[in-house]
CSV table of C-alpha atoms in Angstrom, one decimal:
chain,number,residue,atom,x,y,z
A,1022,UNK,CA,23.1,83.0,-201.4
A,1023,UNK,CA,25.2,82.8,-198.5
A,1024,UNK,CA,24.4,85.4,-195.7
A,1025,UNK,CA,26.2,85.2,-192.2
A,1026,UNK,CA,24.5,85.5,-189.2
A,1027,UNK,CA,26.5,87.7,-187.0
A,1028,UNK,CA,26.3,88.0,-183.3
A,1029,UNK,CA,24.5,91.0,-182.4
A,1030,UNK,CA,25.3,94.0,-180.2
A,1031,UNK,CA,24.7,93.3,-176.9
A,1032,UNK,CA,24.3,95.9,-174.7
A,1033,UNK,CA,26.8,99.1,-172.8
A,1034,UNK,CA,30.3,97.3,-172.2
A,1035,UNK,CA,28.7,93.9,-173.3
A,1036,UNK,CA,31.3,92.5,-176.0
A,1037,UNK,CA,30.8,89.0,-176.0
A,1038,UNK,CA,28.5,85.8,-175.2
A,1039,UNK,CA,28.3,81.9,-175.0
A,1040,UNK,CA,26.3,80.4,-177.2
A,1041,UNK,CA,23.2,78.5,-175.1
A,1042,UNK,CA,21.1,76.9,-177.2
A,1043,UNK,CA,20.6,76.7,-181.3
A,1044,UNK,CA,17.2,76.6,-181.9
A,1045,UNK,CA,17.3,75.4,-185.4
A,1046,UNK,CA,19.2,73.2,-187.3
A,1047,UNK,CA,21.3,72.7,-190.7
A,1048,UNK,CA,18.7,72.0,-193.4
A,1049,UNK,CA,15.9,73.6,-191.5
A,1050,UNK,CA,13.9,76.3,-193.3
A,1051,UNK,CA,13.5,80.1,-191.0
A,1052,UNK,CA,11.9,83.2,-191.4
A,1053,UNK,CA,13.1,86.5,-191.2
A,1054,UNK,CA,14.0,88.0,-188.3
A,1055,UNK,CA,12.7,84.1,-186.6
A,1056,UNK,CA,15.0,83.5,-183.5
A,1057,UNK,CA,17.5,80.8,-184.7
A,1058,UNK,CA,19.5,80.3,-181.5
A,1059,UNK,CA,19.9,81.9,-177.9
A,1060,UNK,CA,22.9,83.7,-176.5
A,1061,UNK,CA,24.0,83.6,-173.0
A,1062,UNK,CA,25.5,87.2,-171.8
A,1063,UNK,CA,26.6,88.1,-168.3
A,1064,UNK,CA,22.7,89.4,-167.7
A,1065,UNK,CA,20.4,88.0,-170.0
A,1066,UNK,CA,20.0,85.6,-172.4
A,1067,UNK,CA,19.0,86.9,-176.0
A,1068,UNK,CA,17.7,85.6,-179.4
A,1069,UNK,CA,19.6,86.0,-182.5
A,1070,UNK,CA,17.1,86.7,-185.3
A,1071,UNK,CA,17.6,85.5,-188.9
A,1072,UNK,CA,18.7,88.2,-191.1
A,1073,UNK,CA,17.3,87.0,-194.4
A,1074,UNK,CA,14.2,84.2,-194.6
A,1075,UNK,CA,16.1,80.7,-196.1
A,1076,UNK,CA,17.9,77.3,-195.4
A,1077,UNK,CA,20.0,77.2,-192.5
A,1078,UNK,CA,23.2,75.9,-194.4
A,1079,UNK,CA,25.7,75.8,-191.4
A,1080,UNK,CA,26.4,76.3,-187.3
A,1081,UNK,CA,29.9,77.9,-187.1
A,1082,UNK,CA,30.1,77.4,-183.6
A,1083,UNK,CA,29.1,75.0,-181.0
A,1084,UNK,CA,26.6,75.6,-178.4
A,1085,UNK,CA,28.8,76.4,-174.9
A,1086,UNK,CA,31.1,78.0,-177.4
A,1087,UNK,CA,32.6,82.0,-176.2
A,1088,UNK,CA,31.7,84.5,-179.3
A,1089,UNK,CA,32.2,88.2,-179.9
A,1090,UNK,CA,29.9,90.8,-180.8
A,1091,UNK,CA,30.3,90.8,-184.9
A,1092,UNK,CA,31.3,87.7,-185.0
A,1093,UNK,CA,29.8,84.9,-187.8
A,1094,UNK,CA,28.0,82.0,-185.7
A,1095,UNK,CA,25.9,80.5,-188.6
A,1096,UNK,CA,25.0,81.3,-192.9
A,1097,UNK,CA,21.6,81.1,-194.4
A,1098,UNK,CA,21.3,80.2,-197.6
A,1099,UNK,CA,18.5,82.9,-198.7
A,1100,UNK,CA,15.0,82.6,-200.7
A,1101,UNK,CA,13.4,84.6,-202.9
A,1102,UNK,CA,10.3,85.2,-200.7
A,1103,UNK,CA,9.4,84.6,-197.1
A,1104,UNK,CA,6.9,81.7,-198.4
A,1105,UNK,CA,9.4,80.0,-199.8
A,1106,UNK,CA,9.9,78.4,-196.2
A,1107,UNK,CA,6.7,78.0,-195.6
A,1108,UNK,CA,5.3,75.2,-197.4
A,1109,UNK,CA,8.4,73.2,-196.4
A,1110,UNK,CA,6.9,71.9,-192.5
A,1111,UNK,CA,3.2,70.9,-194.4
A,1112,UNK,CA,5.1,67.7,-195.9
A,1113,UNK,CA,7.3,67.0,-193.4
A,1114,UNK,CA,4.7,67.0,-191.5
A,1115,UNK,CA,2.5,65.5,-193.5
A,1116,UNK,CA,5.5,62.7,-194.2
A,1117,UNK,CA,5.2,60.7,-190.8
A,1118,UNK,CA,1.6,60.6,-190.8
A,1119,UNK,CA,1.4,57.5,-192.5
A,1120,UNK,CA,4.7,56.0,-190.4
A,1121,UNK,CA,3.7,54.9,-187.1
A,1122,UNK,CA,7.6,54.7,-185.8
A,1123,UNK,CA,8.5,57.9,-185.4
A,1124,UNK,CA,11.5,58.6,-182.9
A,1125,UNK,CA,10.1,59.0,-179.3
A,1126,UNK,CA,13.6,61.0,-178.6
A,1127,UNK,CA,13.0,63.3,-181.7
A,1128,UNK,CA,9.5,64.5,-180.2
A,1129,UNK,CA,11.1,67.0,-177.9
A,1130,UNK,CA,13.0,68.4,-180.9
A,1131,UNK,CA,10.4,68.4,-183.4
A,1132,UNK,CA,8.0,70.6,-181.5
A,1133,UNK,CA,10.8,72.8,-180.4
A,1134,UNK,CA,11.9,73.6,-183.9
A,1135,UNK,CA,8.0,73.7,-184.6
A,1136,UNK,CA,7.3,76.0,-182.2
A,1137,UNK,CA,6.4,79.1,-185.2
A,1138,UNK,CA,3.4,77.3,-185.9
A,1139,UNK,CA,2.4,76.5,-181.9
A,1140,UNK,CA,0.2,78.2,-179.9
A,1141,UNK,CA,2.3,79.3,-177.6
A,1142,UNK,CA,5.8,80.8,-177.8
A,1143,UNK,CA,8.4,78.8,-175.7
A,1144,UNK,CA,10.9,81.0,-174.4
A,1145,UNK,CA,14.9,79.9,-174.4
A,1146,UNK,CA,15.2,78.3,-171.1
A,1147,UNK,CA,11.9,75.8,-171.4
A,1148,UNK,CA,13.3,75.1,-174.8
A,1149,UNK,CA,16.6,73.6,-173.8
A,1150,UNK,CA,14.6,72.0,-170.7
A,1151,UNK,CA,12.3,70.0,-173.4
A,1152,UNK,CA,15.2,69.2,-175.4
A,1153,UNK,CA,17.1,67.8,-172.5
A,1154,UNK,CA,14.7,66.2,-171.1
A,1155,UNK,CA,12.8,64.7,-174.7
A,1156,UNK,CA,9.5,65.6,-173.3
A,1157,UNK,CA,6.8,66.5,-175.6
A,1158,UNK,CA,5.5,70.4,-174.4
A,1159,UNK,CA,2.3,70.1,-176.2
A,1160,UNK,CA,1.2,67.5,-173.6
A,1161,UNK,CA,2.1,69.5,-170.4
A,1162,UNK,CA,0.0,71.9,-168.8
A,1163,UNK,CA,0.9,75.3,-168.9
A,1164,UNK,CA,1.3,77.8,-165.3
A,1165,UNK,CA,2.4,80.5,-167.1
A,1166,UNK,CA,1.0,83.9,-168.0
A,1167,UNK,CA,-2.1,83.0,-170.7
A,1168,UNK,CA,-1.3,79.5,-170.3
A,1169,UNK,CA,2.8,79.7,-170.8
A,1170,UNK,CA,4.9,76.9,-170.0
A,1171,UNK,CA,8.0,78.0,-167.4
A,1172,UNK,CA,10.9,76.1,-166.9
A,1173,UNK,CA,9.5,74.6,-164.3
A,1174,UNK,CA,6.4,73.1,-165.9
A,1175,UNK,CA,8.9,70.8,-167.7
A,1176,UNK,CA,11.0,70.0,-164.9
A,1177,UNK,CA,8.1,68.2,-163.2
A,1178,UNK,CA,6.1,66.8,-166.4
A,1179,UNK,CA,10.4,64.9,-167.0
A,1180,UNK,CA,9.9,63.7,-163.1
A,1181,UNK,CA,6.4,62.7,-163.5
A,1182,UNK,CA,7.6,60.8,-166.6
A,1183,UNK,CA,10.8,59.2,-165.1
A,1184,UNK,CA,8.9,58.0,-162.0
A,1185,UNK,CA,6.0,56.6,-163.8
A,1186,UNK,CA,7.9,55.6,-166.9
A,1187,UNK,CA,10.9,53.5,-165.1
A,1188,UNK,CA,9.5,50.3,-165.6
A,1189,UNK,CA,7.3,50.4,-168.3
A,1190,UNK,CA,9.8,50.8,-171.3
A,1191,UNK,CA,11.9,47.7,-170.1
A,1192,UNK,CA,9.9,44.5,-171.6
A,1193,UNK,CA,10.9,42.4,-168.1
A,1194,UNK,CA,10.3,45.0,-165.8
A,1195,UNK,CA,11.3,43.9,-162.3
A,1196,UNK,CA,14.6,42.8,-162.7
A,1197,UNK,CA,15.2,45.9,-163.7
A,1198,UNK,CA,13.9,47.9,-160.7
A,1199,UNK,CA,15.4,45.0,-158.8
A,1200,UNK,CA,18.8,45.4,-160.4
A,1201,UNK,CA,18.3,49.9,-159.5
A,1202,UNK,CA,17.1,49.3,-156.1
A,1203,UNK,CA,20.0,46.4,-155.3
A,1204,UNK,CA,23.4,48.1,-156.1
A,1205,UNK,CA,22.3,51.7,-154.8
A,1206,UNK,CA,24.6,53.6,-157.6
A,1207,UNK,CA,25.8,56.6,-156.4
A,1208,UNK,CA,26.4,59.2,-159.3
A,1209,UNK,CA,27.6,62.5,-160.1
A,1210,UNK,CA,26.4,64.9,-162.9
A,1211,UNK,CA,29.3,67.5,-164.4
A,1212,UNK,CA,27.5,70.4,-165.8
A,1213,UNK,CA,29.2,73.3,-167.0
A,1214,UNK,CA,28.0,77.1,-165.0
A,1215,UNK,CA,26.1,79.0,-167.2
A,1216,UNK,CA,27.9,82.6,-168.4
A,1217,UNK,CA,24.5,84.8,-165.6
A,1218,UNK,CA,25.4,82.1,-162.7
A,1219,UNK,CA,30.0,83.0,-163.1
A,1220,UNK,CA,28.7,86.3,-163.7
A,1221,UNK,CA,26.9,85.9,-160.1
A,1222,UNK,CA,29.6,84.3,-158.4
A,1223,UNK,CA,32.4,86.9,-159.5
A,1224,UNK,CA,30.0,89.9,-159.1
A,1225,UNK,CA,29.0,88.4,-155.1
A,1226,UNK,CA,32.9,87.9,-154.2
A,1227,UNK,CA,33.8,90.7,-155.1
A,1228,UNK,CA,31.2,92.3,-153.0
A,1229,UNK,CA,32.7,90.4,-150.6
A,1230,UNK,CA,36.6,91.4,-151.4
A,1231,UNK,CA,36.3,95.1,-151.9
A,1232,UNK,CA,33.5,96.7,-149.9
A,1233,UNK,CA,33.8,96.6,-146.0
A,1234,UNK,CA,29.9,95.0,-145.5
A,1235,UNK,CA,27.7,94.5,-142.3
A,1236,UNK,CA,24.2,93.8,-142.0
A,1237,UNK,CA,22.3,95.6,-139.2
A,1238,UNK,CA,18.5,94.5,-138.1
A,1239,UNK,CA,15.5,95.4,-137.2
A,1240,UNK,CA,11.9,93.7,-136.9
A,1241,UNK,CA,8.6,94.8,-137.8
A,1242,UNK,CA,5.1,94.9,-136.7
A,1243,UNK,CA,3.3,94.1,-139.9
A,1244,UNK,CA,-0.4,94.4,-137.9
A,1245,UNK,CA,-1.0,98.1,-140.2
A,1246,UNK,CA,0.3,96.9,-143.4
A,1247,UNK,CA,-1.7,93.5,-143.7
A,1248,UNK,CA,-4.8,95.9,-142.5
A,1249,UNK,CA,-4.6,98.6,-145.4
A,1250,UNK,CA,-4.2,95.6,-147.3
A,1251,UNK,CA,-7.2,93.9,-147.1
A,1252,UNK,CA,-8.8,96.2,-146.1
A,1253,UNK,CA,-8.3,98.0,-149.8
A,1254,UNK,CA,-6.8,95.1,-151.9
A,1255,UNK,CA,-10.1,94.5,-153.8
A,1256,UNK,CA,-10.6,98.0,-154.8
A,1257,UNK,CA,-7.3,98.0,-155.6
A,1258,UNK,CA,-7.1,95.3,-157.6
A,1259,UNK,CA,-10.7,96.3,-159.6
A,1260,UNK,CA,-9.3,100.1,-160.1
A,1261,UNK,CA,-5.4,98.7,-161.2
A,1262,UNK,CA,-5.6,95.5,-162.4
A,1263,UNK,CA,-3.0,94.6,-160.6
A,1264,UNK,CA,-3.0,92.9,-156.6
A,1265,UNK,CA,-1.6,95.1,-153.5
A,1266,UNK,CA,1.2,93.2,-152.4
A,1267,UNK,CA,4.0,94.0,-149.6
A,1268,UNK,CA,6.6,95.4,-151.8
A,1269,UNK,CA,5.5,98.7,-153.1
A,1270,UNK,CA,4.8,99.1,-149.1
A,1271,UNK,CA,8.4,98.4,-148.7
A,1272,UNK,CA,9.7,100.1,-151.8
A,1273,UNK,CA,7.8,103.4,-150.8
A,1274,UNK,CA,9.0,103.1,-147.4
A,1275,UNK,CA,12.7,103.0,-148.7
A,1276,UNK,CA,12.3,105.8,-150.3
A,1277,UNK,CA,11.5,107.8,-147.5
A,1278,UNK,CA,14.7,106.3,-145.6
A,1279,UNK,CA,17.1,107.1,-148.8
A,1280,UNK,CA,15.7,110.8,-148.8
A,1281,UNK,CA,16.7,111.2,-145.4
A,1282,UNK,CA,19.8,109.4,-145.5
A,1283,UNK,CA,21.2,110.1,-148.8
A,1284,UNK,CA,24.4,107.5,-147.9
A,1285,UNK,CA,22.5,104.6,-148.4
A,1286,UNK,CA,21.9,105.6,-152.5
A,1287,UNK,CA,25.1,106.6,-153.2
A,1288,UNK,CA,28.0,104.6,-154.6
A,1289,UNK,CA,31.7,104.6,-154.8
A,1290,UNK,CA,33.4,106.0,-158.3
A,1291,UNK,CA,37.4,106.4,-157.2
A,1292,UNK,CA,38.4,108.2,-155.0
A,1293,UNK,CA,34.4,110.4,-154.9
A,1294,UNK,CA,30.9,109.1,-154.1
A,1295,UNK,CA,28.2,109.8,-156.2
A,1296,UNK,CA,24.7,110.9,-154.2
A,1297,UNK,CA,21.7,110.1,-156.1
A,1298,UNK,CA,18.9,112.8,-156.1
A,1299,UNK,CA,16.6,109.5,-157.3
A,1300,UNK,CA,16.3,105.9,-156.2
A,1301,UNK,CA,16.6,103.6,-159.1
A,1302,UNK,CA,15.2,100.5,-157.6
A,1303,UNK,CA,16.7,97.1,-157.5
A,1304,UNK,CA,14.2,94.2,-157.5
A,1305,UNK,CA,16.4,91.0,-156.6
A,1306,UNK,CA,13.5,87.9,-159.1
A,1307,UNK,CA,14.2,84.4,-159.5
A,1308,UNK,CA,14.7,83.4,-163.0
A,1309,UNK,CA,15.0,80.3,-164.0
A,1310,UNK,CA,18.8,80.5,-164.8
A,1311,UNK,CA,19.3,81.9,-161.4
A,1312,UNK,CA,18.9,85.7,-159.6
A,1313,UNK,CA,18.1,88.8,-161.7
A,1314,UNK,CA,17.6,92.4,-160.6
A,1315,UNK,CA,16.3,94.1,-163.2
A,1316,UNK,CA,15.3,97.8,-162.1
A,1317,UNK,CA,12.5,99.9,-161.4
A,1318,UNK,CA,13.2,103.2,-162.7
A,1319,UNK,CA,12.4,106.9,-160.5
A,1320,UNK,CA,10.2,104.7,-157.9
A,1321,UNK,CA,10.0,107.5,-155.8
A,1322,UNK,CA,7.9,109.0,-158.4
A,1323,UNK,CA,5.7,106.6,-158.8
A,1324,UNK,CA,2.5,105.4,-157.6
A,1325,UNK,CA,1.2,102.0,-155.1
A,1326,UNK,CA,0.4,100.9,-158.6
A,1327,UNK,CA,3.2,101.8,-160.2
A,1328,UNK,CA,5.4,99.8,-159.1
A,1329,UNK,CA,3.3,96.7,-158.5
A,1330,UNK,CA,2.7,96.7,-162.0
A,1331,UNK,CA,6.2,97.2,-162.6
A,1332,UNK,CA,7.7,94.3,-160.2
A,1333,UNK,CA,4.8,92.1,-161.8
A,1334,UNK,CA,5.9,92.7,-165.4
A,1335,UNK,CA,9.5,92.0,-164.6
A,1336,UNK,CA,8.8,89.1,-162.4
A,1337,UNK,CA,6.7,87.7,-166.0
A,1338,UNK,CA,9.7,89.2,-167.8
A,1339,UNK,CA,12.0,86.9,-165.6
A,1340,UNK,CA,10.2,83.2,-165.7
A,1341,UNK,CA,9.9,83.4,-169.4
A,1342,UNK,CA,13.7,84.6,-170.2
A,1343,UNK,CA,12.9,87.6,-172.1
A,1344,UNK,CA,14.6,90.7,-169.9
A,1345,UNK,CA,16.8,92.6,-171.5
A,1346,UNK,CA,19.7,94.0,-171.1
A,1347,UNK,CA,17.6,97.7,-170.5
A,1348,UNK,CA,15.8,96.0,-168.1
A,1349,UNK,CA,19.1,95.1,-165.8
A,1350,UNK,CA,21.0,98.4,-165.8
A,1351,UNK,CA,21.6,100.4,-163.4
A,1352,UNK,CA,20.4,100.5,-159.8
A,1353,UNK,CA,21.0,102.8,-156.9
A,1354,UNK,CA,19.4,100.4,-154.1
A,1355,UNK,CA,18.5,97.1,-154.0
A,1356,UNK,CA,15.3,95.0,-152.3
A,1357,UNK,CA,15.3,91.0,-152.0
A,1358,UNK,CA,12.7,89.3,-150.9
A,1359,UNK,CA,13.9,86.2,-149.0
A,1360,UNK,CA,10.0,85.2,-146.6
A,1361,UNK,CA,9.1,84.1,-150.2
A,1362,UNK,CA,11.2,81.0,-150.0
A,1363,UNK,CA,10.2,81.4,-146.0
A,1364,UNK,CA,13.9,82.1,-145.1
A,1365,UNK,CA,13.5,83.9,-141.3
A,1366,UNK,CA,16.3,85.9,-141.5
A,1367,UNK,CA,19.3,86.6,-143.1
A,1368,UNK,CA,22.8,88.5,-144.5
A,1369,UNK,CA,22.0,89.8,-147.9
A,1370,UNK,CA,24.8,91.0,-150.1
A,1371,UNK,CA,24.7,94.2,-151.6
A,1372,UNK,CA,24.9,94.1,-155.6
A,1373,UNK,CA,28.4,96.3,-156.8
A,1374,UNK,CA,28.6,99.3,-157.6
A,1375,UNK,CA,25.2,100.0,-155.0
A,1376,UNK,CA,26.2,100.5,-150.9
A,1377,UNK,CA,23.3,99.1,-149.5
A,1378,UNK,CA,20.4,96.2,-150.0
A,1379,UNK,CA,16.9,95.8,-147.6
A,1380,UNK,CA,16.7,92.2,-146.9
A,1381,UNK,CA,12.9,90.8,-146.5
A,1382,UNK,CA,11.7,87.9,-144.9
A,1383,UNK,CA,8.9,85.7,-143.7
A,1384,UNK,CA,5.5,86.7,-141.5
A,1385,UNK,CA,5.0,84.9,-138.9
A,1386,UNK,CA,3.3,85.5,-135.4
A,1387,UNK,CA,5.3,86.0,-132.6
A,1388,UNK,CA,4.2,86.7,-129.1
A,1389,UNK,CA,5.7,90.9,-128.7
A,1390,UNK,CA,5.1,93.7,-125.9
A,1391,UNK,CA,2.8,96.0,-126.4
A,1392,UNK,CA,1.4,99.0,-124.0
A,1393,UNK,CA,2.9,96.8,-121.3
A,1394,UNK,CA,0.9,93.4,-122.4
A,1395,UNK,CA,2.3,90.0,-124.1
A,1396,UNK,CA,0.2,90.2,-127.7
A,1397,UNK,CA,0.2,88.2,-130.8
A,1398,UNK,CA,1.5,89.9,-134.0
A,1399,UNK,CA,2.6,89.3,-137.3
A,1400,UNK,CA,6.2,89.8,-137.5
A,1401,UNK,CA,9.2,90.4,-140.0
A,1402,UNK,CA,12.6,91.0,-139.9
A,1403,UNK,CA,14.2,93.0,-141.6
A,1404,UNK,CA,18.2,93.2,-142.8
A,1405,UNK,CA,19.9,96.5,-144.4
A,1406,UNK,CA,23.4,95.0,-145.9
A,1407,UNK,CA,25.8,98.2,-146.2
A,1408,UNK,CA,28.8,98.9,-147.4
A,1409,UNK,CA,30.8,100.1,-143.7
A,1410,UNK,CA,33.3,102.3,-146.3
A,1411,UNK,CA,30.7,105.6,-146.9
A,1412,UNK,CA,27.8,104.1,-144.4
A,1413,UNK,CA,28.3,104.3,-141.0
A,1414,UNK,CA,26.5,102.3,-138.4
A,1415,UNK,CA,24.6,105.6,-137.2
A,1416,UNK,CA,23.1,106.3,-140.7
A,1417,UNK,CA,22.4,102.8,-140.9
A,1418,UNK,CA,20.3,102.0,-138.0
A,1419,UNK,CA,18.9,105.7,-139.1
A,1420,UNK,CA,17.4,104.4,-142.5
A,1421,UNK,CA,16.6,100.8,-141.1
A,1422,UNK,CA,14.4,102.5,-138.1
A,1423,UNK,CA,12.6,105.0,-140.7
A,1424,UNK,CA,11.3,101.8,-142.9
A,1425,UNK,CA,10.2,99.6,-139.9
A,1426,UNK,CA,8.3,103.1,-138.8
A,1427,UNK,CA,7.1,103.8,-142.4
A,1428,UNK,CA,5.6,100.2,-142.6
A,1429,UNK,CA,4.1,99.8,-138.8
A,1430,UNK,CA,2.5,103.7,-139.6
A,1431,UNK,CA,1.5,103.5,-143.4
A,1432,UNK,CA,0.3,107.2,-143.3
A,1433,UNK,CA,4.1,108.5,-143.1
A,1434,UNK,CA,4.6,107.3,-146.5
A,1435,UNK,CA,1.4,109.8,-147.6
A,1436,UNK,CA,2.7,112.7,-145.6
A,1437,UNK,CA,6.4,112.3,-145.9
A,1438,UNK,CA,7.3,111.3,-142.3
């Protein structure tokens, strides 16, 4: 009996998605709840599980097609029991053994299709990269958590394969190398934007068009935070099982500022301003398909350890492509750390409908005047971009100054100053 596979409910206000990748092809055996394809929504990638165990008989849509919630995208011929699909891979795996000529181009696809039996599960982004570049994931050493493969691992392996094997496959490597060098061919690759990238572009442009954006800057002496971190990081890690980073300090400093200057934590809705008595902190995280902004809820009620653990978990999920819609929804204020990529200064764009975003940058030693003496201190530039429609310059400058003072004197965060 044929069963239809339908697009599941994707989250509040999300009505459609794009087929990002088929994880199973017609004729493949599938187990109950085994992912058969990956959908790209405006915010995250979502895997569609098989509703029954059986054989995938048809794909009703192609990669890149837009599908609505509830639409049929595939058909599965159900089997009598979950055990039926299991034996089929065994003969298929055994059959090629006597034959020494498997198709090299199929190695990556077979590896991705055999994912359920592999000790590590590949995320949608990693599977896509494996298929696109034709590499064997079993030969790549993963750098992710618990040795899991990341998209960067696959891209690095593909580059190494290309660089190291450019001459080997050709019977006459010398002429091939000469031709490549002599032609100096200029190429252009056309790649369709992912739904996530399209959404990022629309939201950022919307923020520029609809908000009165302005950025105020300050610099902060990181000496006190660095000294506190160096003094307590080992004890902190032993007690809480997580490293003490800088983000928890800035999250706490932001909470102090938002409490004293509530407009920075507010947003416009129609002709009204919504003031929040809580802080749901959006943290900009780099994911394989682009920048995502998961939300740490009620960060103003959390300890340093709880903040670090929450951010680390979001970072892991972003890297593996497992962030959910619930992880991304909401948020009253954003922190974006361009310093991890080496940025010295930037003007971050707010994350609508929020009204402000704090940009962090790299720490570098600079000469500064302290008590009439020129000394070298680890300094960082801070940037607060805000919507001037509801946040006045005085309020923005005051909020950023409170954050600066809290970082330069962390005791303020302990006694609520």
